[in-house]
């Protein structure tokens, strides 16, 4: 079931999932969490992102080369980061 805002009456009343949008998070908090989590990463999965917002955009190049990286996206990410697997195109 899709979560919708009960206070909104227009058709675009969908509640957004946990995503990071430009300007919506504290960079220092995210960077601290990344430093804590990076030693435990065994796979990077990027889905539906242009990876334009730092510090999240820095995650792929922050990982050791032995960590597999998978991109599932409608278009390639520029500048081209070399993901191990890239599934590019419409998911429908």
mmCIF file of N, CA, C and O in Angstrom:
data_model
loop_
_atom_site.group_PDB
_atom_site.id
_atom_site.type_symbol
_atom_site.label_atom_id
_atom_site.label_comp_id
_atom_site.label_asym_id
_atom_site.label_seq_id
_atom_site.Cartn_x
_atom_site.Cartn_y
_atom_site.Cartn_z
ATOM 1 N N UNK A 1 0.839 -1.172 0.000
ATOM 2 C CA UNK A 1 0.000 0.000 0.000
ATOM 3 C C UNK A 1 0.889 1.242 0.000
ATOM 4 O O UNK A 1 1.919 1.286 0.661
ATOM 5 N N UNK A 2 0.488 2.252 -0.740
ATOM 6 C CA UNK A 2 1.243 3.488 -0.873
ATOM 7 C C UNK A 2 0.822 4.470 0.213
ATOM 8 O O UNK A 2 -0.364 4.720 0.401
ATOM 9 N N UNK A 3 1.820 4.998 0.935
ATOM 10 C CA UNK A 3 1.528 5.978 1.990
ATOM 11 C C UNK A 3 1.195 7.323 1.359
ATOM 12 O O UNK A 3 1.876 7.788 0.463
ATOM 13 N N UNK A 4 0.117 7.940 1.814
ATOM 14 C CA UNK A 4 -0.325 9.224 1.289
ATOM 15 C C UNK A 4 -0.530 10.215 2.437
ATOM 16 O O UNK A 4 -0.891 9.831 3.531
ATOM 17 N N UNK A 5 -0.306 11.474 2.142
ATOM 18 C CA UNK A 5 -0.514 12.537 3.118
ATOM 19 C C UNK A 5 -2.016 12.766 3.267
ATOM 20 O O UNK A 5 -2.708 13.057 2.292
ATOM 21 N N UNK A 6 -2.511 12.656 4.477
ATOM 22 C CA UNK A 6 -3.943 12.831 4.727
ATOM 23 C C UNK A 6 -4.362 14.294 4.721
ATOM 24 O O UNK A 6 -5.530 14.617 4.541
ATOM 25 N N UNK A 7 -3.406 15.221 4.893
ATOM 26 C CA UNK A 7 -3.708 16.653 4.912
ATOM 27 C C UNK A 7 -3.762 17.254 3.512
ATOM 28 O O UNK A 7 -4.225 18.375 3.344
ATOM 29 N N UNK A 8 -3.277 16.517 2.512
ATOM 30 C CA UNK A 8 -3.224 17.042 1.135
ATOM 31 C C UNK A 8 -4.417 16.528 0.335
ATOM 32 O O UNK A 8 -4.789 15.367 0.440
ATOM 33 N N UNK A 9 -4.969 17.387 -0.488
ATOM 34 C CA UNK A 9 -6.122 16.969 -1.280
ATOM 35 C C UNK A 9 -5.779 16.755 -2.755
ATOM 36 O O UNK A 9 -6.584 16.214 -3.495
ATOM 37 N N UNK A 10 -4.591 17.167 -3.190
ATOM 38 C CA UNK A 10 -4.234 17.017 -4.603
ATOM 39 C C UNK A 10 -3.749 15.604 -4.890
ATOM 40 O O UNK A 10 -3.478 14.811 -3.987
ATOM 41 N N UNK A 11 -3.633 15.263 -6.162
ATOM 42 C CA UNK A 11 -3.275 13.902 -6.559
ATOM 43 C C UNK A 11 -1.821 13.539 -6.271
ATOM 44 O O UNK A 11 -1.466 12.376 -6.246
ATOM 45 N N UNK A 12 -0.947 14.521 -6.050
ATOM 46 C CA UNK A 12 0.466 14.266 -5.787
ATOM 47 C C UNK A 12 0.737 14.290 -4.284
ATOM 48 O O UNK A 12 1.627 14.971 -3.812
ATOM 49 N N UNK A 13 -0.037 13.531 -3.522
ATOM 50 C CA UNK A 13 0.071 13.555 -2.068
ATOM 51 C C UNK A 13 0.836 12.345 -1.526
ATOM 52 O O UNK A 13 0.651 11.955 -0.384
ATOM 53 N N UNK A 14 1.728 11.772 -2.336
ATOM 54 C CA UNK A 14 2.505 10.626 -1.888
ATOM 55 C C UNK A 14 3.550 11.061 -0.872
ATOM 56 O O UNK A 14 4.185 12.103 -1.019
ATOM 57 N N UNK A 15 3.725 10.268 0.167
ATOM 58 C CA UNK A 15 4.777 10.529 1.140
ATOM 59 C C UNK A 15 6.072 9.949 0.598
ATOM 60 O O UNK A 15 6.102 8.840 0.080
ATOM 61 N N UNK A 16 7.156 10.695 0.721
ATOM 62 C CA UNK A 16 8.417 10.224 0.166
ATOM 63 C C UNK A 16 9.035 9.194 1.102
ATOM 64 O O UNK A 16 8.955 9.307 2.315
ATOM 65 N N UNK A 17 9.691 8.195 0.518
ATOM 66 C CA UNK A 17 10.402 7.217 1.351
ATOM 67 C C UNK A 17 11.671 7.848 1.911
ATOM 68 O O UNK A 17 11.950 9.019 1.676
ATOM 69 N N UNK A 18 12.459 7.090 2.613
ATOM 70 C CA UNK A 18 13.710 7.584 3.199
ATOM 71 C C UNK A 18 14.741 7.785 2.101
ATOM 72 O O UNK A 18 15.467 6.869 1.748
ATOM 73 N N UNK A 19 14.777 8.976 1.553
ATOM 74 C CA UNK A 19 15.741 9.325 0.522
ATOM 75 C C UNK A 19 16.427 10.617 0.931
ATOM 76 O O UNK A 19 15.894 11.397 1.705
ATOM 77 N N UNK A 20 17.612 10.820 0.404
ATOM 78 C CA UNK A 20 18.348 12.051 0.677
ATOM 79 C C UNK A 20 18.189 12.987 -0.513
ATOM 80 O O UNK A 20 18.606 12.669 -1.606
ATOM 81 N N UNK A 21 17.555 14.105 -0.291
ATOM 82 C CA UNK A 21 17.387 15.102 -1.327
ATOM 83 C C UNK A 21 18.294 16.283 -1.031
ATOM 84 O O UNK A 21 18.663 16.530 0.118
ATOM 85 N N UNK A 22 18.646 17.019 -2.056
ATOM 86 C CA UNK A 22 19.573 18.128 -1.917
ATOM 87 C C UNK A 22 19.127 19.072 -0.805
ATOM 88 O O UNK A 22 17.994 19.531 -0.788
ATOM 89 N N UNK A 23 20.013 19.322 0.153
ATOM 90 C CA UNK A 23 19.734 20.268 1.220
ATOM 91 C C UNK A 23 18.887 19.746 2.355
ATOM 92 O O UNK A 23 18.530 20.496 3.253
ATOM 93 N N UNK A 24 18.545 18.465 2.366
ATOM 94 C CA UNK A 24 17.646 17.943 3.391
ATOM 95 C C UNK A 24 18.344 17.207 4.527
ATOM 96 O O UNK A 24 17.688 16.643 5.374
ATOM 97 N N UNK A 25 19.655 17.181 4.540
ATOM 98 C CA UNK A 25 20.326 16.457 5.596
ATOM 99 C C UNK A 25 21.579 17.194 6.032
ATOM 100 O O UNK A 25 22.087 18.047 5.331
ATOM 101 N N UNK A 26 22.055 16.846 7.210
ATOM 102 C CA UNK A 26 23.272 17.444 7.749
ATOM 103 C C UNK A 26 24.472 16.671 7.217
ATOM 104 O O UNK A 26 24.637 15.495 7.498
ATOM 105 N N UNK A 27 25.311 17.322 6.454
ATOM 106 C CA UNK A 27 26.467 16.693 5.836
ATOM 107 C C UNK A 27 27.391 16.056 6.868
ATOM 108 O O UNK A 27 27.862 14.945 6.685
ATOM 109 N N UNK A 28 27.662 16.731 7.970
ATOM 110 C CA UNK A 28 28.574 16.193 8.974
ATOM 111 C C UNK A 28 28.018 14.927 9.617
ATOM 112 O O UNK A 28 28.757 13.989 9.906
ATOM 113 N N UNK A 29 26.717 14.889 9.834
ATOM 114 C CA UNK A 29 26.087 13.702 10.408
ATOM 115 C C UNK A 29 26.217 12.510 9.457
ATOM 116 O O UNK A 29 26.545 11.400 9.876
ATOM 117 N N UNK A 30 25.968 12.738 8.173
ATOM 118 C CA UNK A 30 26.082 11.678 7.168
ATOM 119 C C UNK A 30 27.528 11.202 7.064
ATOM 120 O O UNK A 30 27.791 9.998 7.005
ATOM 121 N N UNK A 31 28.473 12.126 7.041
ATOM 122 C CA UNK A 31 29.882 11.758 6.938
ATOM 123 C C UNK A 31 30.325 10.914 8.131
ATOM 124 O O UNK A 31 31.051 9.931 7.970
ATOM 125 N N UNK A 32 29.875 11.256 9.333
ATOM 126 C CA UNK A 32 30.213 10.474 10.522
ATOM 127 C C UNK A 32 29.626 9.068 10.426
ATOM 128 O O UNK A 32 30.299 8.082 10.754
ATOM 129 N N UNK A 33 28.387 8.963 9.952
ATOM 130 C CA UNK A 33 27.755 7.653 9.793
ATOM 131 C C UNK A 33 28.486 6.820 8.741
ATOM 132 O O UNK A 33 28.689 5.619 8.922
ATOM 133 N N UNK A 34 28.917 7.453 7.662
ATOM 134 C CA UNK A 34 29.679 6.740 6.629
ATOM 135 C C UNK A 34 30.977 6.186 7.190
ATOM 136 O O UNK A 34 31.344 5.038 6.913
ATOM 137 N N UNK A 35 31.688 6.985 7.962
ATOM 138 C CA UNK A 35 32.951 6.516 8.560
ATOM 139 C C UNK A 35 32.708 5.302 9.462
ATOM 140 O O UNK A 35 33.506 4.369 9.488
ATOM 141 N N UNK A 36 31.593 5.314 10.193
ATOM 142 C CA UNK A 36 31.272 4.172 11.061
ATOM 143 C C UNK A 36 30.894 2.935 10.257
ATOM 144 O O UNK A 36 31.224 1.820 10.630
ATOM 145 N N UNK A 37 30.178 3.122 9.146
ATOM 146 C CA UNK A 37 29.633 1.991 8.384
ATOM 147 C C UNK A 37 30.589 1.402 7.352
ATOM 148 O O UNK A 37 30.484 0.221 7.020
ATOM 149 N N UNK A 38 31.500 2.188 6.798
ATOM 150 C CA UNK A 38 32.348 1.722 5.697
ATOM 151 C C UNK A 38 33.093 0.418 5.987
ATOM 152 O O UNK A 38 33.175 -0.431 5.103
ATOM 153 N N UNK A 39 33.599 0.184 7.196
ATOM 154 C CA UNK A 39 34.301 -1.081 7.431
ATOM 155 C C UNK A 39 33.407 -2.320 7.315
ATOM 156 O O UNK A 39 33.904 -3.432 7.184
ATOM 157 N N UNK A 40 32.089 -2.143 7.354
ATOM 158 C CA UNK A 40 31.157 -3.266 7.337
ATOM 159 C C UNK A 40 30.492 -3.492 5.978
ATOM 160 O O UNK A 40 29.707 -4.413 5.822
ATOM 161 N N UNK A 41 30.816 -2.668 4.996
ATOM 162 C CA UNK A 41 30.183 -2.749 3.683
ATOM 163 C C UNK A 41 30.714 -3.960 2.925
ATOM 164 O O UNK A 41 31.921 -4.162 2.829
ATOM 165 N N UNK A 42 29.798 -4.781 2.383
ATOM 166 C CA UNK A 42 30.229 -5.893 1.539
ATOM 167 C C UNK A 42 29.624 -5.813 0.138
ATOM 168 O O UNK A 42 29.932 -6.623 -0.721
ATOM 169 N N UNK A 43 28.765 -4.809 -0.100
ATOM 170 C CA UNK A 43 28.160 -4.588 -1.413
ATOM 171 C C UNK A 43 27.605 -3.173 -1.443
ATOM 172 O O UNK A 43 27.010 -2.722 -0.465
ATOM 173 N N UNK A 44 27.795 -2.475 -2.564
ATOM 174 C CA UNK A 44 27.172 -1.163 -2.753
ATOM 175 C C UNK A 44 26.127 -1.303 -3.849
ATOM 176 O O UNK A 44 26.442 -1.729 -4.964
ATOM 177 N N UNK A 45 24.897 -0.971 -3.530
ATOM 178 C CA UNK A 45 23.793 -1.010 -4.472
ATOM 179 C C UNK A 45 23.264 0.408 -4.624
ATOM 180 O O UNK A 45 22.781 0.996 -3.656
ATOM 181 N N UNK A 46 23.384 0.961 -5.828
ATOM 182 C CA UNK A 46 22.888 2.303 -6.126
ATOM 183 C C UNK A 46 21.706 2.137 -7.069
ATOM 184 O O UNK A 46 21.836 1.558 -8.142
ATOM 185 N N UNK A 47 20.556 2.679 -6.654
ATOM 186 C CA UNK A 47 19.344 2.559 -7.469
ATOM 187 C C UNK A 47 18.686 3.927 -7.606
ATOM 188 O O UNK A 47 18.455 4.609 -6.615
ATOM 189 N N UNK A 48 18.398 4.318 -8.836
ATOM 190 C CA UNK A 48 17.626 5.525 -9.084
ATOM 191 C C UNK A 48 18.253 6.783 -8.550
ATOM 192 O O UNK A 48 17.568 7.587 -7.940
ATOM 193 N N UNK A 49 19.550 6.957 -8.756
ATOM 194 C CA UNK A 49 20.231 8.140 -8.240
ATOM 195 C C UNK A 49 21.217 8.666 -9.270
ATOM 196 O O UNK A 49 21.867 7.901 -9.969
ATOM 197 N N UNK A 50 21.343 9.983 -9.311
ATOM 198 C CA UNK A 50 22.369 10.593 -10.151
ATOM 199 C C UNK A 50 23.662 10.783 -9.362
ATOM 200 O O UNK A 50 24.674 11.178 -9.917
ATOM 201 N N UNK A 51 23.634 10.503 -8.071
ATOM 202 C CA UNK A 51 24.790 10.675 -7.180
ATOM 203 C C UNK A 51 25.412 12.056 -7.337
ATOM 204 O O UNK A 51 26.611 12.205 -7.498
ATOM 205 N N UNK A 52 24.580 13.074 -7.256
ATOM 206 C CA UNK A 52 25.054 14.448 -7.400
ATOM 207 C C UNK A 52 25.239 15.166 -6.080
ATOM 208 O O UNK A 52 25.866 16.214 -6.028
ATOM 209 N N UNK A 53 24.676 14.634 -5.003
ATOM 210 C CA UNK A 53 24.660 15.336 -3.720
ATOM 211 C C UNK A 53 25.757 14.803 -2.801
ATOM 212 O O UNK A 53 25.707 13.656 -2.366
ATOM 213 N N UNK A 54 26.787 15.625 -2.518
ATOM 214 C CA UNK A 54 27.800 15.192 -1.555
ATOM 215 C C UNK A 54 27.206 15.218 -0.146
ATOM 216 O O UNK A 54 26.312 16.002 0.108
ATOM 217 N N UNK A 55 27.608 14.419 0.764
ATOM 218 C CA UNK A 55 28.701 13.467 0.672
ATOM 219 C C UNK A 55 28.284 12.117 0.116
ATOM 220 O O UNK A 55 29.110 11.242 -0.082
ATOM 221 N N UNK A 56 26.988 11.922 -0.172
ATOM 222 C CA UNK A 56 26.530 10.630 -0.698
ATOM 223 C C UNK A 56 27.173 10.300 -2.039
ATOM 224 O O UNK A 56 27.432 9.142 -2.341
ATOM 225 N N UNK A 57 27.455 11.309 -2.842
ATOM 226 C CA UNK A 57 28.065 11.082 -4.146
ATOM 227 C C UNK A 57 29.488 10.538 -4.024
ATOM 228 O O UNK A 57 30.033 10.006 -4.984
ATOM 229 N N UNK A 58 30.081 10.655 -2.846
ATOM 230 C CA UNK A 58 31.465 10.209 -2.639
ATOM 231 C C UNK A 58 31.560 8.749 -2.203
ATOM 232 O O UNK A 58 32.651 8.196 -2.131
ATOM 233 N N UNK A 59 30.446 8.127 -1.915
ATOM 234 C CA UNK A 59 30.472 6.757 -1.398
ATOM 235 C C UNK A 59 31.152 5.784 -2.356
ATOM 236 O O UNK A 59 32.025 5.028 -1.928
ATOM 237 N N UNK A 60 30.799 5.742 -3.648
ATOM 238 C CA UNK A 60 31.421 4.730 -4.515
ATOM 239 C C UNK A 60 32.950 4.769 -4.522
ATOM 240 O O UNK A 60 33.590 3.726 -4.411
ATOM 241 N N UNK A 61 33.536 5.947 -4.609
ATOM 242 C CA UNK A 61 34.994 6.003 -4.641
ATOM 243 C C UNK A 61 35.619 5.884 -3.251
ATOM 244 O O UNK A 61 36.828 5.762 -3.131
ATOM 245 N N UNK A 62 34.809 5.878 -2.198
ATOM 246 C CA UNK A 62 35.325 5.716 -0.837
ATOM 247 C C UNK A 62 35.534 4.252 -0.461
ATOM 248 O O UNK A 62 36.187 3.964 0.538
ATOM 249 N N UNK A 63 34.968 3.353 -1.250
ATOM 250 C CA UNK A 63 35.038 1.932 -0.922
ATOM 251 C C UNK A 63 36.286 1.284 -1.511
ATOM 252 O O UNK A 63 36.747 1.673 -2.585
ATOM 253 N N UNK A 64 36.809 0.262 -0.832
ATOM 254 C CA UNK A 64 37.925 -0.491 -1.406
ATOM 255 C C UNK A 64 37.498 -1.157 -2.722
ATOM 256 O O UNK A 64 36.317 -1.455 -2.922
ATOM 257 N N UNK A 65 38.456 -1.398 -3.593
ATOM 258 C CA UNK A 65 38.152 -1.941 -4.926
ATOM 259 C C UNK A 65 37.572 -3.352 -4.893
ATOM 260 O O UNK A 65 36.911 -3.758 -5.853
ATOM 261 N N UNK A 66 37.774 -4.091 -3.820
ATOM 262 C CA UNK A 66 37.249 -5.458 -3.765
ATOM 263 C C UNK A 66 35.758 -5.509 -3.402
ATOM 264 O O UNK A 66 35.142 -6.567 -3.486
ATOM 265 N N UNK A 67 35.161 -4.390 -3.033
ATOM 266 C CA UNK A 67 33.727 -4.340 -2.707
ATOM 267 C C UNK A 67 32.933 -4.225 -4.004
ATOM 268 O O UNK A 67 33.091 -3.262 -4.755
ATOM 269 N N UNK A 68 32.059 -5.199 -4.315
ATOM 270 C CA UNK A 68 31.258 -5.113 -5.547
ATOM 271 C C UNK A 68 30.304 -3.916 -5.504
ATOM 272 O O UNK A 68 29.739 -3.592 -4.463
ATOM 273 N N UNK A 69 30.148 -3.284 -6.668
ATOM 274 C CA UNK A 69 29.268 -2.124 -6.789
ATOM 275 C C UNK A 69 28.313 -2.340 -7.959
ATOM 276 O O UNK A 69 28.741 -2.622 -9.068
ATOM 277 N N UNK A 70 27.021 -2.191 -7.692
ATOM 278 C CA UNK A 70 25.970 -2.424 -8.680
ATOM 279 C C UNK A 70 25.152 -1.152 -8.844
ATOM 280 O O UNK A 70 24.710 -0.561 -7.859
ATOM 281 N N UNK A 71 24.957 -0.746 -10.087
ATOM 282 C CA UNK A 71 24.129 0.415 -10.413
ATOM 283 C C UNK A 71 22.896 -0.045 -11.170
ATOM 284 O O UNK A 71 23.009 -0.729 -12.185
ATOM 285 N N UNK A 72 21.726 0.309 -10.673
ATOM 286 C CA UNK A 72 20.455 0.079 -11.368
ATOM 287 C C UNK A 72 19.840 1.451 -11.542
ATOM 288 O O UNK A 72 19.437 2.088 -10.564
ATOM 289 N N UNK A 73 19.766 1.924 -12.780
ATOM 290 C CA UNK A 73 19.371 3.304 -13.007
ATOM 291 C C UNK A 73 18.800 3.450 -14.415
ATOM 292 O O UNK A 73 19.108 2.662 -15.305
ATOM 293 N N UNK A 74 18.026 4.490 -14.629
ATOM 294 C CA UNK A 74 17.466 4.743 -15.950
ATOM 295 C C UNK A 74 18.523 5.302 -16.899
ATOM 296 O O UNK A 74 18.430 5.153 -18.106
ATOM 297 N N UNK A 75 19.566 5.934 -16.339
ATOM 298 C CA UNK A 75 20.649 6.469 -17.162
ATOM 299 C C UNK A 75 21.973 6.329 -16.440
ATOM 300 O O UNK A 75 22.014 6.148 -15.234
ATOM 301 N N UNK A 76 23.050 6.431 -17.191
ATOM 302 C CA UNK A 76 24.383 6.335 -16.613
ATOM 303 C C UNK A 76 24.652 7.535 -15.716
ATOM 304 O O UNK A 76 24.108 8.605 -15.912
ATOM 305 N N UNK A 77 25.502 7.332 -14.752
ATOM 306 C CA UNK A 77 25.891 8.403 -13.847
ATOM 307 C C UNK A 77 27.100 9.112 -14.434
ATOM 308 O O UNK A 77 28.055 8.469 -14.859
ATOM 309 N N UNK A 78 27.046 10.438 -14.492
ATOM 310 C CA UNK A 78 28.164 11.225 -14.996
ATOM 311 C C UNK A 78 28.749 12.053 -13.875
ATOM 312 O O UNK A 78 27.995 12.617 -13.089
ATOM 313 N N UNK A 79 30.028 12.182 -13.705
ATOM 314 C CA UNK A 79 31.025 11.508 -14.538
ATOM 315 C C UNK A 79 30.967 10.008 -14.307
ATOM 316 O O UNK A 79 30.565 9.553 -13.243
ATOM 317 N N UNK A 80 31.367 9.276 -15.305
ATOM 318 C CA UNK A 80 31.245 7.816 -15.255
ATOM 319 C C UNK A 80 32.077 7.226 -14.128
ATOM 320 O O UNK A 80 33.287 7.349 -14.115
ATOM 321 N N UNK A 81 31.414 6.650 -13.169
ATOM 322 C CA UNK A 81 32.080 5.855 -12.148
ATOM 323 C C UNK A 81 32.028 4.418 -12.638
ATOM 324 O O UNK A 81 31.016 3.989 -13.186
ATOM 325 N N UNK A 82 33.080 3.679 -12.457
ATOM 326 C CA UNK A 82 33.128 2.307 -12.954
ATOM 327 C C UNK A 82 32.492 1.350 -11.944
ATOM 328 O O UNK A 82 33.159 0.852 -11.045
ATOM 329 N N UNK A 83 31.186 1.136 -12.097
ATOM 330 C CA UNK A 83 30.495 0.144 -11.288
ATOM 331 C C UNK A 83 30.829 -1.235 -11.851
ATOM 332 O O UNK A 83 31.047 -1.389 -13.051
ATOM 333 N N UNK A 84 30.834 -2.239 -11.001
ATOM 334 C CA UNK A 84 31.114 -3.596 -11.466
ATOM 335 C C UNK A 84 30.009 -4.092 -12.390
ATOM 336 O O UNK A 84 30.279 -4.764 -13.380
ATOM 337 N N UNK A 85 28.788 -3.770 -12.057
ATOM 338 C CA UNK A 85 27.632 -4.145 -12.874
ATOM 339 C C UNK A 85 26.758 -2.913 -13.026
ATOM 340 O O UNK A 85 26.481 -2.221 -12.048
ATOM 341 N N UNK A 86 26.339 -2.628 -14.265
ATOM 342 C CA UNK A 86 25.435 -1.510 -14.529
ATOM 343 C C UNK A 86 24.232 -2.027 -15.297
ATOM 344 O O UNK A 86 24.381 -2.591 -16.366
ATOM 345 N N UNK A 87 23.076 -1.839 -14.730
ATOM 346 C CA UNK A 87 21.822 -2.187 -15.393
ATOM 347 C C UNK A 87 21.131 -0.863 -15.715
ATOM 348 O O UNK A 87 20.540 -0.242 -14.843
ATOM 349 N N UNK A 88 21.254 -0.427 -16.959
ATOM 350 C CA UNK A 88 20.788 0.880 -17.383
ATOM 351 C C UNK A 88 19.550 0.741 -18.256
ATOM 352 O O UNK A 88 19.517 -0.072 -19.171
ATOM 353 N N UNK A 89 18.531 1.536 -17.962
ATOM 354 C CA UNK A 89 17.319 1.540 -18.777
ATOM 355 C C UNK A 89 16.074 1.595 -17.930
ATOM 356 O O UNK A 89 16.115 1.597 -16.698
ATOM 357 N N UNK A 90 14.942 1.631 -18.597
ATOM 358 C CA UNK A 90 13.640 1.665 -17.945
ATOM 359 C C UNK A 90 13.372 0.327 -17.277
ATOM 360 O O UNK A 90 13.586 -0.722 -17.876
ATOM 361 N N UNK A 91 12.907 0.347 -16.056
ATOM 362 C CA UNK A 91 12.678 -0.907 -15.320
ATOM 363 C C UNK A 91 11.319 -1.521 -15.601
ATOM 364 O O UNK A 91 11.021 -2.597 -15.098
ATOM 365 N N UNK A 92 10.484 -0.851 -16.360
ATOM 366 C CA UNK A 92 9.155 -1.394 -16.651
ATOM 367 C C UNK A 92 9.199 -2.565 -17.597
ATOM 368 O O UNK A 92 9.870 -2.728 -18.495
#
